[in-house]
CSV table of C-alpha atoms in Angstrom, one decimal:
chain,number,residue,atom,x,y,z
A,1,MET,CA,14.2,8.6,-3.1
A,2,ALA,CA,11.2,7.7,-5.2
A,3,LEU,CA,13.0,8.8,-8.4
A,4,PHE,CA,15.5,6.0,-7.9
A,5,GLY,CA,12.8,3.3,-7.3
A,6,ASN,CA,13.3,3.2,-3.5
A,7,ALA,CA,10.1,2.8,-1.6
A,8,HIS,CA,9.9,4.7,1.6
A,9,THR,CA,7.6,5.4,4.5
A,10,ILE,CA,5.6,8.6,4.5
A,11,ASP,CA,4.7,10.4,7.8
A,12,PRO,CA,1.1,9.4,8.5
A,13,GLY,CA,0.2,13.0,9.3
A,14,GLN,CA,1.6,14.2,6.0
A,15,ALA,CA,-0.3,11.5,4.2
A,16,ALA,CA,-3.5,12.4,5.9
A,17,SER,CA,-3.0,16.0,4.9
A,18,ASP,CA,-2.0,15.2,1.3
A,19,PHE,CA,-5.0,12.8,0.8
A,20,ALA,CA,-7.6,14.5,3.1
A,21,LYS,CA,-10.2,14.4,0.4
A,22,LEU,CA,-10.1,10.6,0.4
A,23,LEU,CA,-10.6,10.2,4.1
A,24,GLY,CA,-14.0,9.9,5.9
A,25,ALA,CA,-14.9,11.9,9.0
A,26,GLY,CA,-12.7,10.8,11.9
A,27,GLU,CA,-10.7,8.4,9.7
A,28,GLY,CA,-7.0,8.4,10.5
A,29,VAL,CA,-3.9,7.2,8.5
A,30,GLN,CA,-2.0,4.7,10.6
A,31,ALA,CA,0.9,4.1,8.1
A,32,ALA,CA,1.7,5.1,4.5
A,33,TYR,CA,4.3,4.1,1.9
A,34,GLN,CA,5.5,5.7,-1.3
A,35,LEU,CA,6.2,3.2,-4.1
A,36,VAL,CA,7.9,5.1,-6.9
A,37,ARG,CA,4.7,7.0,-8.1
A,38,ASP,CA,2.1,5.0,-6.2
A,39,VAL,CA,1.0,5.3,-2.5
A,40,ILE,CA,-0.3,2.7,-0.1
A,41,MET,CA,-2.1,4.0,3.0
A,42,PHE,CA,-3.4,2.0,5.9
A,43,THR,CA,-6.1,3.8,7.7
A,44,ASP,CA,-8.0,2.7,10.8
A,45,ARG,CA,-10.9,1.6,8.5
A,46,ARG,CA,-9.5,0.5,5.2
A,47,LEU,CA,-6.5,0.1,2.8
A,48,ILE,CA,-6.2,2.9,0.2
A,49,LEU,CA,-4.2,2.3,-2.9
A,50,VAL,CA,-3.2,5.4,-5.0
A,51,ASP,CA,-2.3,4.4,-8.5
A,52,LYS,CA,-0.8,7.1,-10.7
A,53,GLN,CA,-1.2,6.2,-14.4
A,54,GLY,CA,0.2,7.4,-17.7
A,55,ILE,CA,3.4,9.1,-18.5
A,56,THR,CA,2.6,12.3,-16.6
A,57,GLY,CA,0.9,10.7,-13.6
A,58,LYS,CA,-1.9,13.2,-13.8
A,59,LYS,CA,-4.5,10.4,-14.1
A,60,VAL,CA,-4.9,8.8,-10.7
A,61,GLU,CA,-7.0,5.8,-9.7
A,62,TYR,CA,-7.9,5.4,-6.1
A,63,HIS,CA,-8.7,1.9,-4.7
A,64,SER,CA,-10.5,1.7,-1.3
A,65,ILE,CA,-10.5,-1.8,0.2
A,66,PRO,CA,-12.2,-2.3,3.5
A,67,TYR,CA,-10.1,-4.7,5.6
A,68,ARG,CA,-13.1,-7.1,6.0
A,69,SER,CA,-12.9,-7.7,2.2
A,70,ILE,CA,-9.3,-8.9,2.3
A,71,THR,CA,-9.5,-12.8,2.3
A,72,HIS,CA,-5.8,-13.3,2.6
A,73,PHE,CA,-2.4,-11.8,1.8
A,74,ALA,CA,1.1,-12.8,1.2
A,75,VAL,CA,4.5,-11.2,1.5
A,76,GLU,CA,7.6,-12.3,-0.4
A,77,THR,CA,10.8,-11.0,1.0
A,78,ALA,CA,13.7,-9.7,-1.0
A,79,GLY,CA,16.5,-12.2,-1.8
A,80,THR,CA,20.2,-12.0,-2.5
A,81,PHE,CA,19.8,-11.3,-6.2
A,82,ASP,CA,16.1,-10.2,-6.3
A,83,LEU,CA,16.2,-7.1,-4.2
A,84,ASP,CA,12.4,-6.4,-4.4
A,85,ALA,CA,9.8,-7.6,-1.9
A,86,GLU,CA,6.2,-8.1,-2.9
A,87,LEU,CA,2.9,-7.8,-1.3
A,88,LYS,CA,-0.1,-9.7,-2.7
A,89,ILE,CA,-3.6,-9.1,-1.4
A,90,TRP,CA,-6.6,-11.2,-2.3
A,91,VAL,CA,-10.0,-9.4,-2.1
A,92,SER,CA,-13.2,-11.4,-1.9
A,93,GLY,CA,-14.8,-11.9,-5.3
A,94,ASN,CA,-11.5,-11.6,-7.2
A,95,SER,CA,-9.3,-14.7,-7.9
A,96,VAL,CA,-6.4,-12.5,-9.0
A,97,PRO,CA,-4.5,-10.7,-6.2
A,98,ILE,CA,-3.5,-7.1,-6.1
A,99,GLN,CA,0.3,-7.0,-6.3
A,100,LYS,CA,2.6,-4.2,-5.1
A,101,THR,CA,6.4,-4.3,-5.3
A,102,PHE,CA,8.5,-2.8,-2.5
A,103,THR,CA,12.1,-2.0,-3.4
A,104,LYS,CA,14.7,-1.5,-0.7
A,105,GLY,CA,13.9,1.1,1.9
A,106,VAL,CA,10.7,-0.5,3.3
A,107,ASP,CA,10.6,-3.3,5.8
A,108,ILE,CA,8.1,-5.8,4.3
A,109,TYR,CA,7.7,-7.4,7.8
A,110,GLU,CA,6.4,-4.0,9.0
A,111,VAL,CA,3.8,-3.9,6.2
A,112,GLN,CA,2.8,-7.5,7.0
A,113,ALA,CA,2.4,-6.7,10.7
A,114,ILE,CA,0.1,-3.7,9.9
A,115,LEU,CA,-2.0,-5.9,7.6
A,116,THR,CA,-2.2,-8.6,10.3
A,117,GLN,CA,-3.3,-6.0,12.9
A,118,TYR,CA,-6.3,-4.9,10.8
A,119,VAL,CA,-7.3,-8.0,8.7
A,120,ALA,CA,-7.1,-10.5,11.7
A,121,ARG,CA,-9.6,-8.5,13.9
């Protein structure tokens, strides 16, 4: 599905296995999403953004954002003509949000609920 631009959920166990080197001792993946080439993982400790770069995608940047660093977030639902939903996350110390686009296939309300669960602790 990723080849056609459709975001989709990834099994948390599979994401934990695929990205085991990124996880700390006892850290578990609660939810994960594939966004074309990028991945967003919600663990029980932080948000991990996997950003594949370049034409081949061999260069990868990993962002680790502790939930306590997220000052606020916004979701924009898909519309009739604009089929993409967006997630914006503001991190303390940065005035520009991190933006991720979710195409059809992911329930943006589910993503918002997961963020609420961890950020509003």
